XYZ file of N, CA and C in Angstrom:
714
model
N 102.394 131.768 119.229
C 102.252 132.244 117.858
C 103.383 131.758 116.940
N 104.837 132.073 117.358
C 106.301 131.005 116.587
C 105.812 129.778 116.266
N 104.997 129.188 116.857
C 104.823 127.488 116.538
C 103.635 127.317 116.026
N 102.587 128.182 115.849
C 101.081 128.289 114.721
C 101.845 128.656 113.173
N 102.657 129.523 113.936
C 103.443 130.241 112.539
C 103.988 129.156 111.380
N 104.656 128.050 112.406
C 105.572 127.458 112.015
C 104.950 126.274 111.281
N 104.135 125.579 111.948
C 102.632 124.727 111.499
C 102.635 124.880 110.082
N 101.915 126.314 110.181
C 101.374 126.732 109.174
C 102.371 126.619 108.297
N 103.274 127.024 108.041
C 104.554 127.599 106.843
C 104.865 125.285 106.681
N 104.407 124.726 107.489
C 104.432 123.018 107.130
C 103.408 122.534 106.768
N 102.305 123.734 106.299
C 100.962 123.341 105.366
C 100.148 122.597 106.310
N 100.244 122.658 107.816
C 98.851 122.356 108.907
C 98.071 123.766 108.887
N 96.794 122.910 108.263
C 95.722 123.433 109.311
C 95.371 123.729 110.708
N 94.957 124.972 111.164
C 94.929 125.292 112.240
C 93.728 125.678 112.947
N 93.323 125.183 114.364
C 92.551 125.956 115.162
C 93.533 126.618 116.052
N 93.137 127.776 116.259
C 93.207 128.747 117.048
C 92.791 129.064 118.383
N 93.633 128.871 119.352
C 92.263 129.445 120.841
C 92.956 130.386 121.694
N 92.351 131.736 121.521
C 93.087 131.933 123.009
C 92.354 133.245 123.342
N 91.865 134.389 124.341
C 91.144 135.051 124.965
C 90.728 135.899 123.326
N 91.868 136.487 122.232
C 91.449 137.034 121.125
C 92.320 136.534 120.207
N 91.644 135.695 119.357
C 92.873 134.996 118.521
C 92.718 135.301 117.042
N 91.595 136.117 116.789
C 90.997 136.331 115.815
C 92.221 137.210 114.848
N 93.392 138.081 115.259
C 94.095 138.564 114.666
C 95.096 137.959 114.299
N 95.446 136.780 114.989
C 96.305 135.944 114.770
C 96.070 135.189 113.644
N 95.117 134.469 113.446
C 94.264 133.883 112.340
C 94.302 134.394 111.688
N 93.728 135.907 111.167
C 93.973 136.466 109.770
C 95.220 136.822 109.325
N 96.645 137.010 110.411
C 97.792 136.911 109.753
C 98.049 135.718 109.390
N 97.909 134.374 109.865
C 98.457 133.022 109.447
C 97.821 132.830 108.421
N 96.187 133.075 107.976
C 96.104 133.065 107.280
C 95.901 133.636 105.836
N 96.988 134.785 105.843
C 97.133 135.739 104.794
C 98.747 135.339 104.591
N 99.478 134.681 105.603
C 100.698 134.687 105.016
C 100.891 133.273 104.193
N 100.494 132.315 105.007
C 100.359 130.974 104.509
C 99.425 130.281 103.913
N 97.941 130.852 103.498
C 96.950 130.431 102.714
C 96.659 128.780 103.396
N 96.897 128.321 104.526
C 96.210 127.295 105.297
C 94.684 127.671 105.842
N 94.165 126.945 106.197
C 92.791 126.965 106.901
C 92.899 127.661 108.200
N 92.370 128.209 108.346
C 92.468 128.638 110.175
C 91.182 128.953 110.426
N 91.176 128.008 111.967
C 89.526 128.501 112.605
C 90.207 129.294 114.015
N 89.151 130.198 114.326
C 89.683 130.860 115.501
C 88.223 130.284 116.764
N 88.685 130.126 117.790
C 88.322 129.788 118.872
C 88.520 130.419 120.206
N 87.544 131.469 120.494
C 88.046 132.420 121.581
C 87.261 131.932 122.797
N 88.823 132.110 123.678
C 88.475 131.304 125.465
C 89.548 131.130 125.936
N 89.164 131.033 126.992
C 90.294 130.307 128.064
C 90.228 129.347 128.296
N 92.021 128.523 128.719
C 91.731 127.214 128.964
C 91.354 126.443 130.157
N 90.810 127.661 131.470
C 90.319 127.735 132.060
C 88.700 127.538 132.222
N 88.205 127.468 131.448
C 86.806 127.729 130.851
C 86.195 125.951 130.562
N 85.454 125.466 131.287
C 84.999 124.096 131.186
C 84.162 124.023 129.560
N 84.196 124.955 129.132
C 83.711 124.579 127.818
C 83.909 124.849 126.452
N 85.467 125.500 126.756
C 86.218 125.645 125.490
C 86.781 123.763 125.081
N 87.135 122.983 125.830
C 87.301 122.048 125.338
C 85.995 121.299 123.878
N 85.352 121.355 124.447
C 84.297 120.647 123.776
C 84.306 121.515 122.192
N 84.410 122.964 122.142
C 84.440 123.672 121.321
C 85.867 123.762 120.448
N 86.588 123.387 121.056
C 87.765 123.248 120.185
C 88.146 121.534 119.062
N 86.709 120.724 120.216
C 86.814 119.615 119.377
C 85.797 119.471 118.144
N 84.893 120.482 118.816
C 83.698 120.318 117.366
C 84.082 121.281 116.301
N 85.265 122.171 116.331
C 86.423 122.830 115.906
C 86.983 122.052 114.725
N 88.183 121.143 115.754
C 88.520 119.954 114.906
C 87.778 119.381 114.033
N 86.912 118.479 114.434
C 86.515 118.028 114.064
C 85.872 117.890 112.970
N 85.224 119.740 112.666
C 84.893 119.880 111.804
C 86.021 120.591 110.239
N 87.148 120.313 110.843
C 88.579 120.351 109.515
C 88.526 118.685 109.702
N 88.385 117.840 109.890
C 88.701 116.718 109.694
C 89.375 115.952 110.724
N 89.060 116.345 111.795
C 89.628 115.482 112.759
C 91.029 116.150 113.396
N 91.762 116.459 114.524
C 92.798 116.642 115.060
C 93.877 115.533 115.237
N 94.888 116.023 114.438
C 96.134 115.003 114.170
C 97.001 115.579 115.406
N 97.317 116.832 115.887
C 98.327 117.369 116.547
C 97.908 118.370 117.855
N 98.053 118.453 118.508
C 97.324 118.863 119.714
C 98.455 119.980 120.413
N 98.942 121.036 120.905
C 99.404 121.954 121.697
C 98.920 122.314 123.022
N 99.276 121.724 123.741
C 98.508 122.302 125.400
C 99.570 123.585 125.729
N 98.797 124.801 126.041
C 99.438 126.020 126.627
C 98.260 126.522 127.308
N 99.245 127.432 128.369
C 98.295 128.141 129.056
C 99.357 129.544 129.603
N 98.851 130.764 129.813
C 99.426 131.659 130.825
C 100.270 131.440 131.741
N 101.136 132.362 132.262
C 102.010 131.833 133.230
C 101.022 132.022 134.656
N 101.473 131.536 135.498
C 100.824 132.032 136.914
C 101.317 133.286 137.545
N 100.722 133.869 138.564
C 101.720 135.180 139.388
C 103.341 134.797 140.216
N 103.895 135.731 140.019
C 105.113 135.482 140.514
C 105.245 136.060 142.028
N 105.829 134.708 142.518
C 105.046 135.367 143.963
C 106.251 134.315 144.480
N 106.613 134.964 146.010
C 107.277 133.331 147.100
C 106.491 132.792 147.673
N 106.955 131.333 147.796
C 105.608 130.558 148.567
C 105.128 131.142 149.946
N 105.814 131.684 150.523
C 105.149 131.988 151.303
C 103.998 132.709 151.596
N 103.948 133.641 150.273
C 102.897 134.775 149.745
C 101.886 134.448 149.348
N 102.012 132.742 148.848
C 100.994 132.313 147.855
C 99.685 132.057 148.951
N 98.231 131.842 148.116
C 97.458 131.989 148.678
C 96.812 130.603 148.655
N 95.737 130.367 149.237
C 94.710 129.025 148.714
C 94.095 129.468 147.514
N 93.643 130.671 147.443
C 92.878 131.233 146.293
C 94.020 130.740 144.793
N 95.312 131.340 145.082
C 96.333 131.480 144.369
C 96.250 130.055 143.375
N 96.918 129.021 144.204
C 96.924 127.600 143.940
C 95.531 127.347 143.448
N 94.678 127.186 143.690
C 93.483 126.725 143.796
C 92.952 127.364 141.731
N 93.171 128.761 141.670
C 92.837 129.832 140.178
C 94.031 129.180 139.070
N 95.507 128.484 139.758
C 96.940 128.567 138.536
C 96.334 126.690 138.483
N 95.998 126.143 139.465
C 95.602 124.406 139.429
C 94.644 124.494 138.067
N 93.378 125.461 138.231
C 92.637 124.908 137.208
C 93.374 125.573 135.777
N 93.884 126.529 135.635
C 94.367 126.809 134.091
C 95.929 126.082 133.624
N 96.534 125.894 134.398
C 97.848 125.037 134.160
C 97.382 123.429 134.298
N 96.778 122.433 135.022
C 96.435 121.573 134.966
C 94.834 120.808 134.468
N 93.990 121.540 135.220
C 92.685 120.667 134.801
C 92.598 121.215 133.249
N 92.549 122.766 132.812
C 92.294 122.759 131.653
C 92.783 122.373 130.792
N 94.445 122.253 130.480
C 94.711 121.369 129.870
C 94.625 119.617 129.689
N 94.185 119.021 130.263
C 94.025 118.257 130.401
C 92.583 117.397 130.159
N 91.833 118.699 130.306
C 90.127 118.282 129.918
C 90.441 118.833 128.463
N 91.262 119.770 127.879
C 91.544 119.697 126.119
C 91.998 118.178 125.558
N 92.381 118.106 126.149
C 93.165 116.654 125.932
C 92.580 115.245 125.673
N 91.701 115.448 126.779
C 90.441 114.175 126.715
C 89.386 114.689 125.878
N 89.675 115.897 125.433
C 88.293 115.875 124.305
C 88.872 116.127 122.935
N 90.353 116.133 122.634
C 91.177 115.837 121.648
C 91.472 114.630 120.890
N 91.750 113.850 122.173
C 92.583 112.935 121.632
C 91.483 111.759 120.982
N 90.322 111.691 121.409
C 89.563 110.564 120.535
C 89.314 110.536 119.168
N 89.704 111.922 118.706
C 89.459 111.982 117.334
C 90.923 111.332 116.587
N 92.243 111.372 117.481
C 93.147 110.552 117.214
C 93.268 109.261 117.317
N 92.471 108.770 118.349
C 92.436 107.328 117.870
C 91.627 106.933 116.965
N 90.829 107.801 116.701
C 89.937 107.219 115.427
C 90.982 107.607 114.556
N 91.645 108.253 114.136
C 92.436 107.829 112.823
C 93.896 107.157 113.459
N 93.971 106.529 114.176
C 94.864 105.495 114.910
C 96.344 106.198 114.757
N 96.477 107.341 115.556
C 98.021 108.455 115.442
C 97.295 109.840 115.908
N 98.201 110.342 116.342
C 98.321 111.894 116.480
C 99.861 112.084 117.395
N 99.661 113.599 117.690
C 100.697 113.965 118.224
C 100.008 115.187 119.709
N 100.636 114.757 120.777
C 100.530 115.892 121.849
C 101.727 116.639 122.363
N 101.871 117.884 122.650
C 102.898 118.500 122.879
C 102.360 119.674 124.208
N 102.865 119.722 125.099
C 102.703 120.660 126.286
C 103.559 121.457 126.435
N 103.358 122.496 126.026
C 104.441 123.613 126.700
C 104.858 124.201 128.120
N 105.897 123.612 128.778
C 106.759 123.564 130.088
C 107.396 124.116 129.944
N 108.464 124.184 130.799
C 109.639 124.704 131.622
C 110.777 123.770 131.794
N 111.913 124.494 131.904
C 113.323 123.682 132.734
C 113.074 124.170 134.103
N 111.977 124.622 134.924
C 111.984 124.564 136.026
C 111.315 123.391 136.599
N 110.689 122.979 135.880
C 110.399 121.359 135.986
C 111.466 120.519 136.711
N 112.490 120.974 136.482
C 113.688 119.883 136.039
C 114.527 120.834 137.491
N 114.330 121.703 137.285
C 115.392 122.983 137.911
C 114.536 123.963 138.471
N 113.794 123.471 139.683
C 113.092 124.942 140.369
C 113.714 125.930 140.667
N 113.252 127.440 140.495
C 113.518 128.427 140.480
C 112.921 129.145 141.716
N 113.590 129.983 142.947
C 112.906 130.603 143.759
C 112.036 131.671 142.576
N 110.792 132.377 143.709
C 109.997 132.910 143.544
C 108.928 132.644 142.879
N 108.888 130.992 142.067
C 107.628 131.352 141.174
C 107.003 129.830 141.449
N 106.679 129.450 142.453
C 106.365 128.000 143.271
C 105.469 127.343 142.441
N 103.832 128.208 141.967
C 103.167 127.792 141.446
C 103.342 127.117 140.340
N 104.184 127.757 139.153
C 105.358 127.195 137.705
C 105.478 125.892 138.239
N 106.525 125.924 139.157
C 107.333 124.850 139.342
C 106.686 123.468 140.052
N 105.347 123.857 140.645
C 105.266 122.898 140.807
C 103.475 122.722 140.206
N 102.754 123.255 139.745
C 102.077 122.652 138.710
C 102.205 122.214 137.334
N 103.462 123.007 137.229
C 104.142 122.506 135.277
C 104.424 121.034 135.596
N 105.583 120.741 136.920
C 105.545 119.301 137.561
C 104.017 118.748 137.247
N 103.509 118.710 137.574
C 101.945 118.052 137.968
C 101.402 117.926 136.663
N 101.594 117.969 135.873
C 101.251 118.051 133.979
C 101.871 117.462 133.407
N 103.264 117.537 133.778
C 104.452 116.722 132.903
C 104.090 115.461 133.174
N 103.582 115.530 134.469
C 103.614 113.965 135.268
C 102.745 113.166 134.576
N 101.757 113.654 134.309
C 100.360 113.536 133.976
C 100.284 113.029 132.640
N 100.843 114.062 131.588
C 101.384 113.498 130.407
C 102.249 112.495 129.898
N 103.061 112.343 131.014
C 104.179 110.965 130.792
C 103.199 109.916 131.140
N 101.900 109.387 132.447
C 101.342 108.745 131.920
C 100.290 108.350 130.982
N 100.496 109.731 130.002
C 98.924 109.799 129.115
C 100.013 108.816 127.838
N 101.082 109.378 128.143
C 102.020 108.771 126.541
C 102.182 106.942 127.029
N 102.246 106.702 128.529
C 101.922 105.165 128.502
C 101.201 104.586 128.210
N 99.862 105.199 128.713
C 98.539 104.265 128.083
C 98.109 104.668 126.938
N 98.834 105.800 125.691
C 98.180 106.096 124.477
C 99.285 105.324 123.555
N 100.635 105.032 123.585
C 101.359 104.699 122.851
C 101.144 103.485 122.337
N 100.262 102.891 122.549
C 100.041 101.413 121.460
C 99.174 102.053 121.035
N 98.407 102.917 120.837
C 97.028 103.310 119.673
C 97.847 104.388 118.730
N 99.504 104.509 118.884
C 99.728 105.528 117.664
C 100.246 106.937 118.108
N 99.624 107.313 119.586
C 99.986 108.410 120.173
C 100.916 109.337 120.797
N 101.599 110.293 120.204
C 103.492 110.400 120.875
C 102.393 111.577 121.637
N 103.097 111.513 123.235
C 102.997 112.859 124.105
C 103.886 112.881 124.505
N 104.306 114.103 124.514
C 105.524 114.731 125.310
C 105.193 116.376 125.934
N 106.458 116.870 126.073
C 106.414 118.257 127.138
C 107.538 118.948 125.944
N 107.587 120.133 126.009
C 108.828 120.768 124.995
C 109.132 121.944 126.314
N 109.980 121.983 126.876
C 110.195 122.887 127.700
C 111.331 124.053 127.470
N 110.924 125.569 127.446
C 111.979 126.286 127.236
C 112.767 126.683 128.343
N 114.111 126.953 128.091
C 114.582 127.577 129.306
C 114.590 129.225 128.996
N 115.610 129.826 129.187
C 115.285 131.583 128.788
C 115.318 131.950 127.475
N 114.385 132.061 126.883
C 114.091 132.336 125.729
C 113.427 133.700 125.416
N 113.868 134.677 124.829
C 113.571 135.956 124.468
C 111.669 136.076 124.573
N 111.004 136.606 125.210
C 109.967 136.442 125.144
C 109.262 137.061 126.123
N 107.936 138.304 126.136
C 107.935 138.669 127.015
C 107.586 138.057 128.681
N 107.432 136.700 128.524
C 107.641 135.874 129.769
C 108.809 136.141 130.807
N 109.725 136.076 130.032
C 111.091 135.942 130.388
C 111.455 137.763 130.830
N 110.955 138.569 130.405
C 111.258 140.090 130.291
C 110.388 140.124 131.833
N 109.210 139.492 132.291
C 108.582 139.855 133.488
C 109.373 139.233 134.372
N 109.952 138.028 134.360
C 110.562 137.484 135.211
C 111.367 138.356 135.424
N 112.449 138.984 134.873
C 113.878 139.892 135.081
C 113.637 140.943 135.754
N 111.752 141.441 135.587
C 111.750 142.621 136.114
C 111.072 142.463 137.231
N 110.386 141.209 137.727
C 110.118 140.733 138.894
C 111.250 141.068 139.926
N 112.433 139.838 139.207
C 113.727 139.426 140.223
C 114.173 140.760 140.868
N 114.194 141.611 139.507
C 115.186 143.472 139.832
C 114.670 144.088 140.775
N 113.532 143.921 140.522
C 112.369 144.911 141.714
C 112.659 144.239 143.054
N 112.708 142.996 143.510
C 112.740 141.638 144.700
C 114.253 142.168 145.009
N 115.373 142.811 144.227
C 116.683 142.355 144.828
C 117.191 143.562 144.589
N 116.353 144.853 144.512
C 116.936 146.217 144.240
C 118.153 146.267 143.110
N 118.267 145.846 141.788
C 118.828 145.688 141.280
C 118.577 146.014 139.653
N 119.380 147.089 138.874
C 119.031 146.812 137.107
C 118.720 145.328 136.747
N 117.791 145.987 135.771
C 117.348 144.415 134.464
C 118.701 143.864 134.127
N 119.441 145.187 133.238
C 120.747 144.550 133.011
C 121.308 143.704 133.986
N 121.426 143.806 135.219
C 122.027 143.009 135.858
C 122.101 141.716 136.161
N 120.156 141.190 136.117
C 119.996 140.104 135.849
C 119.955 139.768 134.386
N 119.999 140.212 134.127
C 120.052 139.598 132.331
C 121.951 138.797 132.466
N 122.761 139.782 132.801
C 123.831 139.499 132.917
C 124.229 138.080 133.709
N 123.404 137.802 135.111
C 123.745 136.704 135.489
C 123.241 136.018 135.103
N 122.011 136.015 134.133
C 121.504 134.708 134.035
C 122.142 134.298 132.344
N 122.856 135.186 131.548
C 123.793 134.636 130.553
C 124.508 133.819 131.153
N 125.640 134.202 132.362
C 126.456 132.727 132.584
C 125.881 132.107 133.109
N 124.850 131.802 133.000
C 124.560 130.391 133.556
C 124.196 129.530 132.641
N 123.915 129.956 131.859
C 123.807 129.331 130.045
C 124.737 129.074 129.172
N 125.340 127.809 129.062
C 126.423 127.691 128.134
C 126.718 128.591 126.926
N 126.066 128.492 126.387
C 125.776 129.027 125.191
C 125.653 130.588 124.766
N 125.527 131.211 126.235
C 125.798 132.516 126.792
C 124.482 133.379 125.979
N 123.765 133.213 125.816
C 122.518 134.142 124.924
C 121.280 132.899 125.222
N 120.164 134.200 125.046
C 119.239 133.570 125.322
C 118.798 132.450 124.328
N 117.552 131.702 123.688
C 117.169 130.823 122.973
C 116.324 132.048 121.777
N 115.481 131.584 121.001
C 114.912 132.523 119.927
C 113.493 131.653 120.352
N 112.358 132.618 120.003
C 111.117 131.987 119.447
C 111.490 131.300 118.485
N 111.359 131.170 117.155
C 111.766 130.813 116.160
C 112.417 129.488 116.052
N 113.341 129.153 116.994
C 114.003 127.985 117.180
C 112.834 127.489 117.642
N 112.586 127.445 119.150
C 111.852 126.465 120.149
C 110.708 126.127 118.843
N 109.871 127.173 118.256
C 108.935 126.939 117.359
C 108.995 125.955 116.620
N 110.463 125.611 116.022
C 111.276 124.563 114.566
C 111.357 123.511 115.301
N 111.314 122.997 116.917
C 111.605 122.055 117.718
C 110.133 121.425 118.051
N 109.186 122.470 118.319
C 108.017 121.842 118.406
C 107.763 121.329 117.238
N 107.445 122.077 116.347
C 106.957 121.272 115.014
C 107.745 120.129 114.631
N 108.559 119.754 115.158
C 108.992 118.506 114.753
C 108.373 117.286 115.436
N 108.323 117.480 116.799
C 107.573 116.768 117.546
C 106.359 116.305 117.291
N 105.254 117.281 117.139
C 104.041 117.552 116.398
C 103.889 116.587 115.341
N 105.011 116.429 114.436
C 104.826 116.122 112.984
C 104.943 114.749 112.950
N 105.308 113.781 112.262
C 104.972 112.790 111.790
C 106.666 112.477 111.570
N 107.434 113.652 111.193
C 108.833 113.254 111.559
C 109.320 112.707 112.326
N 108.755 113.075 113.588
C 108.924 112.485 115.135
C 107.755 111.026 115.361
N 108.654 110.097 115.083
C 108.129 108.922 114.703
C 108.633 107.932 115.974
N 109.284 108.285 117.328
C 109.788 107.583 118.362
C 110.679 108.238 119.618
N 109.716 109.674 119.740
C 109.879 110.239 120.883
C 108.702 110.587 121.796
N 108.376 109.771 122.365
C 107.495 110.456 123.157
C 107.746 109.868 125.052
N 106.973 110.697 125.940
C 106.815 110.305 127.003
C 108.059 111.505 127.793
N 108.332 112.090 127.121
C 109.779 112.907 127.361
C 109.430 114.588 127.579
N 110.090 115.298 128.396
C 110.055 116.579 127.917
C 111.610 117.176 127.748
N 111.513 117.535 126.713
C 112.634 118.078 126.009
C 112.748 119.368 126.056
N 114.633 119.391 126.521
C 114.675 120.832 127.093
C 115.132 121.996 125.737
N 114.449 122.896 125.577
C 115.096 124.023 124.500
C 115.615 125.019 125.396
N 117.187 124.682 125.779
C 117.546 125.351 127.129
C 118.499 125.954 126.680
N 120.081 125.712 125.869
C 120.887 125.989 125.550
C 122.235 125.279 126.468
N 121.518 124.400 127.083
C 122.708 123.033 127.896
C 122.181 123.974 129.461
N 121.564 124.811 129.849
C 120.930 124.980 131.320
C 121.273 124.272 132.492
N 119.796 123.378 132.047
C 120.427 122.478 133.452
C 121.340 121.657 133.254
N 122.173 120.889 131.941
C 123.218 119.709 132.172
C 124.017 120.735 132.738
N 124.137 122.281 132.825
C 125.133 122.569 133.207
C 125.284 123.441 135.307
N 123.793 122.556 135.253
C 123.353 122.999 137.001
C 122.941 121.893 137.480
């Protein structure tokens, strides 16, 4: 929502998708007077793609593209299931990715766009307990670094924007995962996982949001193929 928000307040038009997005839409578009279509589904769902392009398509074509999805269960590998892998594979990888192929042709017809995937610094920096993250966000990034090889002569920047701990209730389940796993206060992990962050505080929505939209935009005229960390120096400093 920080980065629809943020779109918007940069005068993009927006589709919308996500299980109820319909409230989201009428705030973006009561605060910022942009277009907004809402599109309810999962990206799990073999046929929200197609619907998000006849979406597009019908504002004029998709210049900028956002792949997100849910986190997976937090679990140790050892816990994990076939079922497990098999339910986080199709919404972290195939679905994004079948958005993607039914996105991006409307960008080469106007010869440019922009793709952006929302990741992790566990990409970079696996984290016990949450296997599935770490290694299907891997499997996307991968995926996308070669979508930005074979799209970058038609105009196309893809990249990954990855946060590290950023205020958000993502980050609030994780802490209360770890506490529960290690008999321990929230505070406590909140506490260790400040020093491990230069910068000693978490990141803001708001920021990561001002970082995507740059990417997205037309500003970002010779970054792609990359995922960029909104970490607060994280891993240079692990």
């Amino acid at each position: 929502m920080p980065t629809a928000r943020e779109m918007a307040r940069r005068g993009y038009d927006l589709v919308l998708s996500s299980r109820q997005p319909e409230a989201a839409a009428d705030e973006i578009r009561s605060a910022f007077g942009v277009r907004v279509e809402a599109v309810a589904g999962s990206i799990a769902e073999p046929d929200l793609a197609a619907r998000l392009a006849a979406a597009a398509q019908e504002m004029g074509g998709a210049r900028a593209l956002v792949l997100n999805h849910g986190g997976p269960p937090v679990k140790p590998m050892m816990a994990l299931t076939d079922e497990d892998w098999s339910g986080a594979f199709e919404t972290m990888v195939v679905g994004p990715l079948r958005v993607m192929r039914a996105l991006v042709p409307q960008m080469q017809a106007a010869a440019g766009g922009r793709v952006l995937a929302i990741s992790s610094f566990t990409v970079k920096s696996p984290w016990a307990g949450i296997g599935l993250s770490n290694a299907l966000r891997a499997a996307l990034v991968n995926a996308l670094k070669t979508a930005a090889l074979e799209l970058g002569p038609e105009g196309i920047l893809v990249n990954a924007l990855a946060p590290g701990y950023v205020e958000t209730d993502r980050i609030r389940e994780w802490n209360d995962s770890y506490a529960r796993q290690e008999n321990v206060g929230v505070e406590d992990i909140i506490a260790r996982t400040l020093e491990t962050i230069p910068l000693r505080r978490y990141g803001t929505p708001e920021g990561y949001a001002r970082l995507a939209a740059f990417l997205l935009s037309e500003e970002n005229d010779y970054v792609s193929g990359q995922q960029v960390l909104y970490d607060g120096g994280l891993v240079v400093a692990n």
